[in-house]
Coordinates of C-alpha atoms and ligand atoms in Angstrom, one line a residue:
X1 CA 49.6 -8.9 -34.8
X2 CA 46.6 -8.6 -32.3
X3 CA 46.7 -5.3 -30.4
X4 CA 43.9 -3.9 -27.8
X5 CA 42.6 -1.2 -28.9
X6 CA 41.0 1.8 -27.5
X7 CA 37.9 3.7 -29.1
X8 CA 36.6 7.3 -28.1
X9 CA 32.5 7.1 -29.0
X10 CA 29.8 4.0 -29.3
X11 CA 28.3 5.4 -32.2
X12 CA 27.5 3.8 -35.9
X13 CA 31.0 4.3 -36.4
X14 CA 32.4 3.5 -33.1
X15 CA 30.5 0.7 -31.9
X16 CA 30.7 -1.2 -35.7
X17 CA 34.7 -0.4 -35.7
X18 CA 35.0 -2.3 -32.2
X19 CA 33.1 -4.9 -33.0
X20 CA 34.1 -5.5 -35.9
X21 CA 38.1 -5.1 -34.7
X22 CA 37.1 -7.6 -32.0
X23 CA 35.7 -9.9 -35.2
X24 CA 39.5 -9.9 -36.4
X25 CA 40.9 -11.2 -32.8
X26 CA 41.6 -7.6 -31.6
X27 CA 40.8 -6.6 -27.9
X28 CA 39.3 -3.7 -27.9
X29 CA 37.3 -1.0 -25.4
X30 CA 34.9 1.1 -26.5
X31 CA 34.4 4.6 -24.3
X32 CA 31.5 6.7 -24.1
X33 CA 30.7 9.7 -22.5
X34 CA 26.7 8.6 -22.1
X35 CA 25.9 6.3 -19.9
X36 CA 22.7 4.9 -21.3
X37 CA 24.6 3.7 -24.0
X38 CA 27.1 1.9 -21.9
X39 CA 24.6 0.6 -19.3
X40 CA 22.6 -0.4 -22.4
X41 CA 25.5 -1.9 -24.1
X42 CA 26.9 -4.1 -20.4
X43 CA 22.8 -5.3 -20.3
X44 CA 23.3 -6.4 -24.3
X45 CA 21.1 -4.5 -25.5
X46 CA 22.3 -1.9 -28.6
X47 CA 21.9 1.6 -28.3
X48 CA 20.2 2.0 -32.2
X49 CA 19.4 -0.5 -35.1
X50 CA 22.1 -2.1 -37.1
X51 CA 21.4 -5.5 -39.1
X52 CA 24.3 -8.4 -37.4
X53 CA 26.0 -5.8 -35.2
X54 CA 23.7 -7.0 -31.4
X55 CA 25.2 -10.8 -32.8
X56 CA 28.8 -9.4 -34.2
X57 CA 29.0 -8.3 -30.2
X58 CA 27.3 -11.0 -28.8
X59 CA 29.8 -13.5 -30.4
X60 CA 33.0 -11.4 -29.1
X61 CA 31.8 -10.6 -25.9
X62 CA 34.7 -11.6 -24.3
X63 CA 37.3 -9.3 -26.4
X64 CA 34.6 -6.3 -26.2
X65 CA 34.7 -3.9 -22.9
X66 CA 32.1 -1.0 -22.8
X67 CA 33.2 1.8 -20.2
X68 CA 32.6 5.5 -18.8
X69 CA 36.0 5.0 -17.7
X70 CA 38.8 7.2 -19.8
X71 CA 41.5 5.4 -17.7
X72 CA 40.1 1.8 -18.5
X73 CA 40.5 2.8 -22.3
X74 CA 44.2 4.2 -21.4
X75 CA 45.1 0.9 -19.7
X76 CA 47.6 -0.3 -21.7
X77 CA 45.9 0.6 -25.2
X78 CA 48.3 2.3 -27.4
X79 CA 46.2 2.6 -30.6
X80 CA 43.1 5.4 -30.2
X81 CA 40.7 5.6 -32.5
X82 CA 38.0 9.1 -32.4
X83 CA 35.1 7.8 -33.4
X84 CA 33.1 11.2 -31.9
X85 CA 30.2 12.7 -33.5
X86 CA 31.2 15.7 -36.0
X87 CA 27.8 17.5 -36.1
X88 CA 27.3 21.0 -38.4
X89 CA 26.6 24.3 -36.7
X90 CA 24.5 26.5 -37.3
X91 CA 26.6 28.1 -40.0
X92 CA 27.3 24.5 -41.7
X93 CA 30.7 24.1 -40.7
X94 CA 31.9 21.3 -38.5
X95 CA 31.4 21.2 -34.6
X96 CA 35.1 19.6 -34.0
X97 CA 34.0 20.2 -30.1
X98 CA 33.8 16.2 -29.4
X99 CA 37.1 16.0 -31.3
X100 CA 38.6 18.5 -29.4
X101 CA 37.3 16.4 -26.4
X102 CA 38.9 13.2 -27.5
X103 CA 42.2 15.4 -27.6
X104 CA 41.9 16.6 -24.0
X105 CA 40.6 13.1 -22.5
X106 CA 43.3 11.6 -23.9
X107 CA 45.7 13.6 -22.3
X108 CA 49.4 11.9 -22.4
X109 CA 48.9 8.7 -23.1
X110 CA 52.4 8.0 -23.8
X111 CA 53.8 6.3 -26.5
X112 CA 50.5 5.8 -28.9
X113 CA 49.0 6.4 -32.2
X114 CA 45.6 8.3 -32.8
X115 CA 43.1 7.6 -35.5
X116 CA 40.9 10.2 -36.8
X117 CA 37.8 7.8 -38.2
X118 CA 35.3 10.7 -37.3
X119 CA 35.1 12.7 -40.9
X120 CA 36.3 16.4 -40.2
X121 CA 37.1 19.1 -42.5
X122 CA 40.3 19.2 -44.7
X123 CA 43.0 20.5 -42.2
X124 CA 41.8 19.1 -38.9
X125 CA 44.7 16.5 -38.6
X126 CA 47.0 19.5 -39.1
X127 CA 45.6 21.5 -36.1
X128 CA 45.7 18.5 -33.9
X129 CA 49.0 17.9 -35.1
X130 CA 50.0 21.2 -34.0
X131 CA 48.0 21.3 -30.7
X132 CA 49.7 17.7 -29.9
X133 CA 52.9 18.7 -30.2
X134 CA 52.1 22.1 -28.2
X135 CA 51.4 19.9 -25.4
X136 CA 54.5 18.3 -25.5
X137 CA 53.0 15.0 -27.3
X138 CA 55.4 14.0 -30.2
X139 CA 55.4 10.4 -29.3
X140 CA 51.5 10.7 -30.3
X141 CA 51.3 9.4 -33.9
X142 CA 48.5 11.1 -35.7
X143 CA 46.6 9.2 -39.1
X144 CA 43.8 10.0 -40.6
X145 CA 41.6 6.8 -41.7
X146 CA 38.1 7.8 -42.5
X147 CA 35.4 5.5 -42.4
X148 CA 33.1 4.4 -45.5
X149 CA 30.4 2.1 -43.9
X150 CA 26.7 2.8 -44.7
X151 CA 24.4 2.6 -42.3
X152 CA 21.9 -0.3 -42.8
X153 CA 25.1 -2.8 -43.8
X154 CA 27.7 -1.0 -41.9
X155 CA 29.4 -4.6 -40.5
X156 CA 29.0 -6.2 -44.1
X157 CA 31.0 -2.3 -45.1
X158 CA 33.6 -2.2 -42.3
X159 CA 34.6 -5.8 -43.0
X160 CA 34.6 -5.7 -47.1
X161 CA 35.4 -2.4 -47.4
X162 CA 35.9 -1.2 -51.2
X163 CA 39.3 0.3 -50.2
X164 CA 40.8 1.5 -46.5
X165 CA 42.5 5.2 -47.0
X166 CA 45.4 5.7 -44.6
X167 CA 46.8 9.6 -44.0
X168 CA 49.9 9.9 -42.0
X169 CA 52.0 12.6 -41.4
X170 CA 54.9 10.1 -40.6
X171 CA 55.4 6.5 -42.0
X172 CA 55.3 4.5 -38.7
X173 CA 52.0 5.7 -37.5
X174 CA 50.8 5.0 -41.1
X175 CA 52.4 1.4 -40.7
X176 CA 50.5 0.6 -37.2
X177 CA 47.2 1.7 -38.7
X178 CA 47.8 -0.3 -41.5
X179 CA 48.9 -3.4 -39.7
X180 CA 45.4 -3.6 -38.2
X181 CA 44.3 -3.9 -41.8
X182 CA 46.0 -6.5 -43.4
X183 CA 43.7 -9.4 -43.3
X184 CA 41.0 -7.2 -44.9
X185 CA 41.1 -7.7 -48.8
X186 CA 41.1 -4.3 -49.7
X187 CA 43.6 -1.7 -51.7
X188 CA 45.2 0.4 -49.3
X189 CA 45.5 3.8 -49.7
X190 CA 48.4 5.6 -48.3
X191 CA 48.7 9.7 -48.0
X192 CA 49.1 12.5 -46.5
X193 CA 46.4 13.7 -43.5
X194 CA 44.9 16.2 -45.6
X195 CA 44.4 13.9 -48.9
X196 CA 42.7 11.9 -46.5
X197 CA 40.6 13.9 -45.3
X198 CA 39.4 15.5 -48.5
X199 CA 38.7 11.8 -50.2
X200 CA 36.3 11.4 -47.6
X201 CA 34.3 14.6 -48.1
X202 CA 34.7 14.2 -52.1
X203 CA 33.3 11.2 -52.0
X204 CA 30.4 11.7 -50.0
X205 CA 30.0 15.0 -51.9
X206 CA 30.3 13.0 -55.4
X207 CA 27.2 10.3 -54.2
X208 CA 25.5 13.2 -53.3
X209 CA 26.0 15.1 -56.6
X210 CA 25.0 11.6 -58.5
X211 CA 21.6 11.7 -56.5
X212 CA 20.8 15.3 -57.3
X213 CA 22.2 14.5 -60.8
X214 CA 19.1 11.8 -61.6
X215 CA 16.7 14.0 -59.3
X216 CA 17.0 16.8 -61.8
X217 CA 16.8 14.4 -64.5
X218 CA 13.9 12.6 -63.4
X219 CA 12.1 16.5 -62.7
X220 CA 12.8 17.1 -66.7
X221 CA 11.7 13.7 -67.5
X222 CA 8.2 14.2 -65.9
X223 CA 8.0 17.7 -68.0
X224 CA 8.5 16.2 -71.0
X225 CA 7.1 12.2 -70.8
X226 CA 10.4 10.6 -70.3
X227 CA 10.4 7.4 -67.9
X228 CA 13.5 8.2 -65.6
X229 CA 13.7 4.7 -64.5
X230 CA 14.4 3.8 -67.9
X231 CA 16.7 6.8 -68.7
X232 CA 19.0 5.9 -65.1
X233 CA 18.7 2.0 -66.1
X234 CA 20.3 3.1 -69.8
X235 CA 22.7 5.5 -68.4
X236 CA 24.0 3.5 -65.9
X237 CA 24.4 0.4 -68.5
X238 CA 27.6 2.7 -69.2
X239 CA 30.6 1.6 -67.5
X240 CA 32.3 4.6 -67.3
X241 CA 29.0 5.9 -65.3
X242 CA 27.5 3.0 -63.7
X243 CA 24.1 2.3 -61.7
X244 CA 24.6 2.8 -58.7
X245 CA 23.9 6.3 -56.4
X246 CA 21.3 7.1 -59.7
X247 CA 17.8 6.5 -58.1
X248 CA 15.8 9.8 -58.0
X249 CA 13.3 10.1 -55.2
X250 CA 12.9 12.6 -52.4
X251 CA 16.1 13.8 -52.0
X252 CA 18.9 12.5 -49.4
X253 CA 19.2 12.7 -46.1
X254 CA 20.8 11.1 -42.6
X255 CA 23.8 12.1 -40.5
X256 CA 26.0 12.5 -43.4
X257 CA 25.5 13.4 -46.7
X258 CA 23.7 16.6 -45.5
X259 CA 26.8 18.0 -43.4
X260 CA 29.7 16.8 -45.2
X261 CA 28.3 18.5 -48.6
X262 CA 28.1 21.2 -46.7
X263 CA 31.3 21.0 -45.0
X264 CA 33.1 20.8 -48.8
X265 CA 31.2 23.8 -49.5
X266 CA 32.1 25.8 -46.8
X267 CA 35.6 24.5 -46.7
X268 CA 36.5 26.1 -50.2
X269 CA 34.3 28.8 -48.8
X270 CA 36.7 29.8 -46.5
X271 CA 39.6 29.0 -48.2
X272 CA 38.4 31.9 -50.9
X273 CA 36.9 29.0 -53.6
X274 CA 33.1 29.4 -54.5
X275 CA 32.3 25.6 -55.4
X276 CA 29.3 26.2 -57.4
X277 CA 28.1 22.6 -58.5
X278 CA 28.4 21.5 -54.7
X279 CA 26.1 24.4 -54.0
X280 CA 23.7 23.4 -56.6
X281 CA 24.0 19.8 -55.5
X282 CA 22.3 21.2 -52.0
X283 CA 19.8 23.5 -53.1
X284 CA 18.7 20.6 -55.4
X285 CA 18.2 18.6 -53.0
X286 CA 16.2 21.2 -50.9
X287 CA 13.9 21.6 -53.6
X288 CA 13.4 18.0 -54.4
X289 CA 12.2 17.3 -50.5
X290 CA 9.4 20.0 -51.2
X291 CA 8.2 18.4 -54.8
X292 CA 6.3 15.8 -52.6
X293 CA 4.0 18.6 -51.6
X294 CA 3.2 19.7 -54.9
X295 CA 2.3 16.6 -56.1
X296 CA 0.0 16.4 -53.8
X297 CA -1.3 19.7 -54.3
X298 CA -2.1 19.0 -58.3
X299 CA -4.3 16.0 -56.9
X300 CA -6.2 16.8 -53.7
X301 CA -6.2 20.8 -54.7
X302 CA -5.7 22.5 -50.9
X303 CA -4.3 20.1 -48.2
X304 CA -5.9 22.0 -44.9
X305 CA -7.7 19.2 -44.0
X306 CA -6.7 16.2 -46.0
X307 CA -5.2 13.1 -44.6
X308 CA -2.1 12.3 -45.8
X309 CA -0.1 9.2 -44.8
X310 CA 3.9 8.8 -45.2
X311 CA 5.1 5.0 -44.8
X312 CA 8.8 5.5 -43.4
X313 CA 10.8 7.9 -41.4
X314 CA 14.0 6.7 -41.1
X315 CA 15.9 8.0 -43.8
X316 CA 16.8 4.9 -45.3
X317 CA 15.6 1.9 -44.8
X318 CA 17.1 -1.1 -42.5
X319 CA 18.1 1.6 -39.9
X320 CA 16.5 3.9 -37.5
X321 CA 18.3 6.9 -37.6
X322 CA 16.1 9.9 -38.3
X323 CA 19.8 12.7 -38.4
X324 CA 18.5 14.8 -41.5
X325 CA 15.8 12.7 -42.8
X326 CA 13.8 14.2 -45.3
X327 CA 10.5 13.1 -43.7
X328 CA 10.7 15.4 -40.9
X329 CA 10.7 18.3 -43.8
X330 CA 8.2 16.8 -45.5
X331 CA 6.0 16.3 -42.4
X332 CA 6.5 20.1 -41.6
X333 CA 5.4 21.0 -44.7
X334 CA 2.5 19.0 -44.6
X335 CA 1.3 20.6 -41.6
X336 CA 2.0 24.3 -42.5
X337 CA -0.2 23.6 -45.0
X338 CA -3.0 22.1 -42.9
X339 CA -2.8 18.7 -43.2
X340 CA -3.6 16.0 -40.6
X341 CA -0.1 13.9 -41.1
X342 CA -0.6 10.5 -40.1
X343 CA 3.0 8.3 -40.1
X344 CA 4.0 4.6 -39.9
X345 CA 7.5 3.3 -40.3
X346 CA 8.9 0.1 -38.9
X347 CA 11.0 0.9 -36.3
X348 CA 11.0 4.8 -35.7
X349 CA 7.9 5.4 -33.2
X350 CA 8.2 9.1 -32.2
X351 CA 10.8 11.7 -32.8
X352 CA 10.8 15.4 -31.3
X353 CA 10.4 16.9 -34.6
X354 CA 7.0 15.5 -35.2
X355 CA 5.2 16.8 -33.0
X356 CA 1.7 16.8 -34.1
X357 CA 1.7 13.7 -36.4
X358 CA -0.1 10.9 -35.6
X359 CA 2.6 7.8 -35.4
X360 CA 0.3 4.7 -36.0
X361 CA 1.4 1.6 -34.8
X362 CA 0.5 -0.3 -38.6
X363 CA 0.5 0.7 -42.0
X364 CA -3.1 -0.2 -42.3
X365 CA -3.8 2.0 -39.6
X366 CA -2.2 5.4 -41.0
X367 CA -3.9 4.8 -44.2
X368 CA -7.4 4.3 -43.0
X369 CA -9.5 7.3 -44.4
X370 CA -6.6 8.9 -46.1
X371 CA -6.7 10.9 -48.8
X372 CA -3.1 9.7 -49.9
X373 CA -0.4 7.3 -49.0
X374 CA 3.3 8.9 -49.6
X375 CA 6.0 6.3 -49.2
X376 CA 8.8 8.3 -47.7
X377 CA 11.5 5.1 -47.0
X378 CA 11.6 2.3 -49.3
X379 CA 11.3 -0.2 -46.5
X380 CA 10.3 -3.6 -48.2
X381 CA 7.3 -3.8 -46.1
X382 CA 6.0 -1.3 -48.7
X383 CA 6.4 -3.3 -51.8
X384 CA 3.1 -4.7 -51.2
X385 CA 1.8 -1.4 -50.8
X386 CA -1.0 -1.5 -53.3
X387 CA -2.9 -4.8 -51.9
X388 CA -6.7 -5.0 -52.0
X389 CA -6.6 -4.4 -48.0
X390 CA -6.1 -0.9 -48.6
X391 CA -7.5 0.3 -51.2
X392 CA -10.4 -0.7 -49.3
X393 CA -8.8 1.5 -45.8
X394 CA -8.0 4.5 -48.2
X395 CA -10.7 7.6 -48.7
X396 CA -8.8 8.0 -51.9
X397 CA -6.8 5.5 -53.2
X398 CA -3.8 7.5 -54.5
X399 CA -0.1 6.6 -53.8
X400 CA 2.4 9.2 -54.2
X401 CA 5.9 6.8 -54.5
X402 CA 8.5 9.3 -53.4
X403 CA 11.2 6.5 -53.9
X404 CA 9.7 4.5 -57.3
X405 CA 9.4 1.2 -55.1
X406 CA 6.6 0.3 -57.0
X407 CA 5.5 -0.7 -60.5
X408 CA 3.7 2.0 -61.7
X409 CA 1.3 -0.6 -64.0
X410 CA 0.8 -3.0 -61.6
X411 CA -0.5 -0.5 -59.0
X412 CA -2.8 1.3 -61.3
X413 CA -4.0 -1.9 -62.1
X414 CA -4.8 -2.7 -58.4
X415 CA -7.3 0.2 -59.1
X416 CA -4.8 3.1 -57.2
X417 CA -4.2 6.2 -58.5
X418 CA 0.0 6.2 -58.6
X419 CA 2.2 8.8 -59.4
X420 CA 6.2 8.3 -58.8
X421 CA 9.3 10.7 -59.5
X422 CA 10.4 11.6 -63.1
X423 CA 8.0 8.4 -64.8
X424 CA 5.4 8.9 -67.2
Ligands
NAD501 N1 27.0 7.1 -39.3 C1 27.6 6.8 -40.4 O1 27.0 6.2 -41.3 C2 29.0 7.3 -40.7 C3 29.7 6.8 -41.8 C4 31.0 7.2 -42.0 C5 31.5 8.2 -41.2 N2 30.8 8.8 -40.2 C6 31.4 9.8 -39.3 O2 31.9 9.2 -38.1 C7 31.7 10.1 -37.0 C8 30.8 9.4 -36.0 O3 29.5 9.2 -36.6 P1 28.4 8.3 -35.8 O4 27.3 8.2 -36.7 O5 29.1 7.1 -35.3 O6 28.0 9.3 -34.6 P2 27.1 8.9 -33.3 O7 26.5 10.2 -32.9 O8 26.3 7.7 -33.6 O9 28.2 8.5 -32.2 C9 29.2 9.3 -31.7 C10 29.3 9.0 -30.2 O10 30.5 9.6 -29.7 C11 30.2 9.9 -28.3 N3 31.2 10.9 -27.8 C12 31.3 12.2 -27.9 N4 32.4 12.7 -27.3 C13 33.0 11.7 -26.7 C14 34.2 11.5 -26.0 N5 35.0 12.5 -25.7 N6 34.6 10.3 -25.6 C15 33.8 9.2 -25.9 N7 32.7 9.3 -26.6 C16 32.3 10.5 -27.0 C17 28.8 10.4 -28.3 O11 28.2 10.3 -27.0 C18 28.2 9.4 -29.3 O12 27.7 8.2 -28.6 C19 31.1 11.4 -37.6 O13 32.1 12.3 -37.9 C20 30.4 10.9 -38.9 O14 30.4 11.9 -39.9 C21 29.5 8.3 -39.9

């Protein structure tokens, strides 16, 4: 059954759930509280990068309405989805404060169901619950159904997802929700709100655990001449572990690993639980940012002075979102100690954080006269890395690979000095 569909935030999550909706026949309007975005979004023009989501739109124009407008989203849309932007505070916990927004916008829409795709803490659903039926709204449904995609192949995500987790608090919202899935071939999970919500953060908090897992391995394997590419390639041979979430590099970053660790974390905080391996799982990954440094360090001696190039910002490749990279730490720490950071990555220009870094508009030109090359992001650009062309640009031809892009032999060969994480 086709519905129209209303959706609070043109976000990642919000934008590629619209479109992607709108893919599947659905007519659906996407709200936003900044007008850039929607001016940006009327024009055709996306608000960030996102491989096939400016064509996904393009191609359902017509079933796709962008708006400032809460009312035009209310006009006869029953089915809400908060697709709002759940950043940490200070402390680490979540800021539910767009949430809470959603809640108030949304005022009495009448008869309607409310989808929770934003990821909040365990027990969010319950207090909306609560503050819905305070204000009289019982005829609101409430599910939670938490969203999976990855930035960089979010539409390829959204439409094949590996499962679609459905948290109710009574059947018939559950049953709406899941009606909009059906021609998606995926298991269905059904549950309560608060199971749903804590399979999202465990998840994200279990991929996270896997990468500081290898990280730690590959630090051992460097003390004591293991290969860690080998060691994850052997582990992960193992069914019952598997390959994927086990290559070490520079730690993890973006908009949500970081703050939904740290959202477990504080959660069993509060709730009188010390969770120990998630708090390991997070100072790992601290630590592992700052190895770069050292590395450097053991091979230039001091860094006041030095040139050092990183190739990629974002914090993954194929997207230019810079929430929580790990370049902006390592470009900090850089500088404290002196260095003249140069940076090139294929789509992020500038960012507020890096103030004081060169951004150069090719990867030739941040590592003329450099004294190393550090590949932050494993964009594919960098595969060629070790080329001829710039050795010859390069004061000193030494590659630090924080992501172990590259072959190790085959660069050494091509006359650089190499050294990657956890290989001998
Ligand atoms: N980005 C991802 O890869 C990803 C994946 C899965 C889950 N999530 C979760 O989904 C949520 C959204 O993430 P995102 O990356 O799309 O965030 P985002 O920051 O890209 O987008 C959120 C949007 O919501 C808008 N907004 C805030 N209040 C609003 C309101 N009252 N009405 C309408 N719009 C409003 C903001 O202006 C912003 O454009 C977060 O909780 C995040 O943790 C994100």
């Amino acid at each position: 059954m086709k519905a129209l569909l209303g959706i609070f935030g043109a976000g990642w999550v919000g934008l590629v759930t619209g479109a992607c909706f709108a893919e599947r026949g659905h007519d659906v309007v996407v709200r936003d509280v900044v007008s850039e975005r929607i001016e940006d979004l009327n024009a055709g023009r996306l608000p960030f990068h996102e491989p096939g989501l400016a064509e996904l739109i393009e191609r359902n124009r017509e079933r796709l309405t962008f708006t400032l407008d809460v009312a035009e989203l209310k006009e006869g849309t029953s089915i809400f989805f908060a697709c709002v932007d759940t950043p940490p505070t200070p402390s680490g916990d979540a800021d539910l404060s767009y949430v809470w927004s959603v809640i108030d916008d949304l005022g009495d829409p009448g008869e309607a169901t409310l989808v929770m795709k934003s990821t909040v803490p365990v027990g969010t659903g319950g207090r909306i619950r609560a503050a819905l039926d305070q204000r009289g709204l019982d005829r609101v449904g409430y599910v939670a159904n938490p969203e999976f995609l990855s930035e960089g192949r979010a539409v390829k995500d959204f439409m094949n997802p590996d499962r679609v987790v459905i948290g109710s608090f009574d059947d018939a919202a559950g049953d709406r929700v899941a009606a909009l899935y059906e021609d998606f071939d995926a298991p269905v999970v059904r549950t309560t709100v608060a199971s749903a919500e804590m399979i999202k953060l465990a998840a994200n908090a279990f991929l996270a655990t896997r990468i500081s897992f290898i990280n730690e391995i590959a630090n051992v394997s460097e003390a004591v001449g293991a290969d860690v590419a080998d060691v994850a390639y052997g582990m992960g041979l193992d069914k019952r572990i598997g390959t994927s979430y086990l290559s070490p590099g520079i730690g993890y970053g973006g908009s949500c690993f970081p703050k939904d660790v740290s959202f477990l974390k504080l959660l069993a905080g509060n709730s009188g639980y010390h969770f120990q391996l998630v708090s390991a799982v997070i100072e790992v990954n601290d630590l592992q940012k700052r190895r770069v440094v050292t590395k450097l360090e053991q091979r230039l001696g001091k860094l006041r002075g030095k040139k050092i190039a990183l190739l990629g910002l974002a914090f993954k490749p194929n997207t230019d979102d810079m929430r929580e990279a790990p370049s902006l730490v390592l470009a900090s720490r850089l500088q404290t100690e002196g260095a003249d950071v140069h940076a090139w990555d294929p789509l992020v220009d500038s960012h507020p954080a890096l103030e004081g870094v060169v951004m150069e508009e090719s990867l030739l030109d941040a590592v003329r006269d450099a004294d190393a090359a550090v590949i932050v992001t494993e964009w594919p650009e960098l595969a060629t890395l070790a080329s001829e062309e710039v050795r010859a640009a390069m004061r000193t031809p030494l590659i630090i690979d924080g992501r172990n892009l590259l072959d190790p032999e085959a660069v050494r060969g091509a006359g650089f000095d190499y050294e990657g994480i956890g290989r001998s």
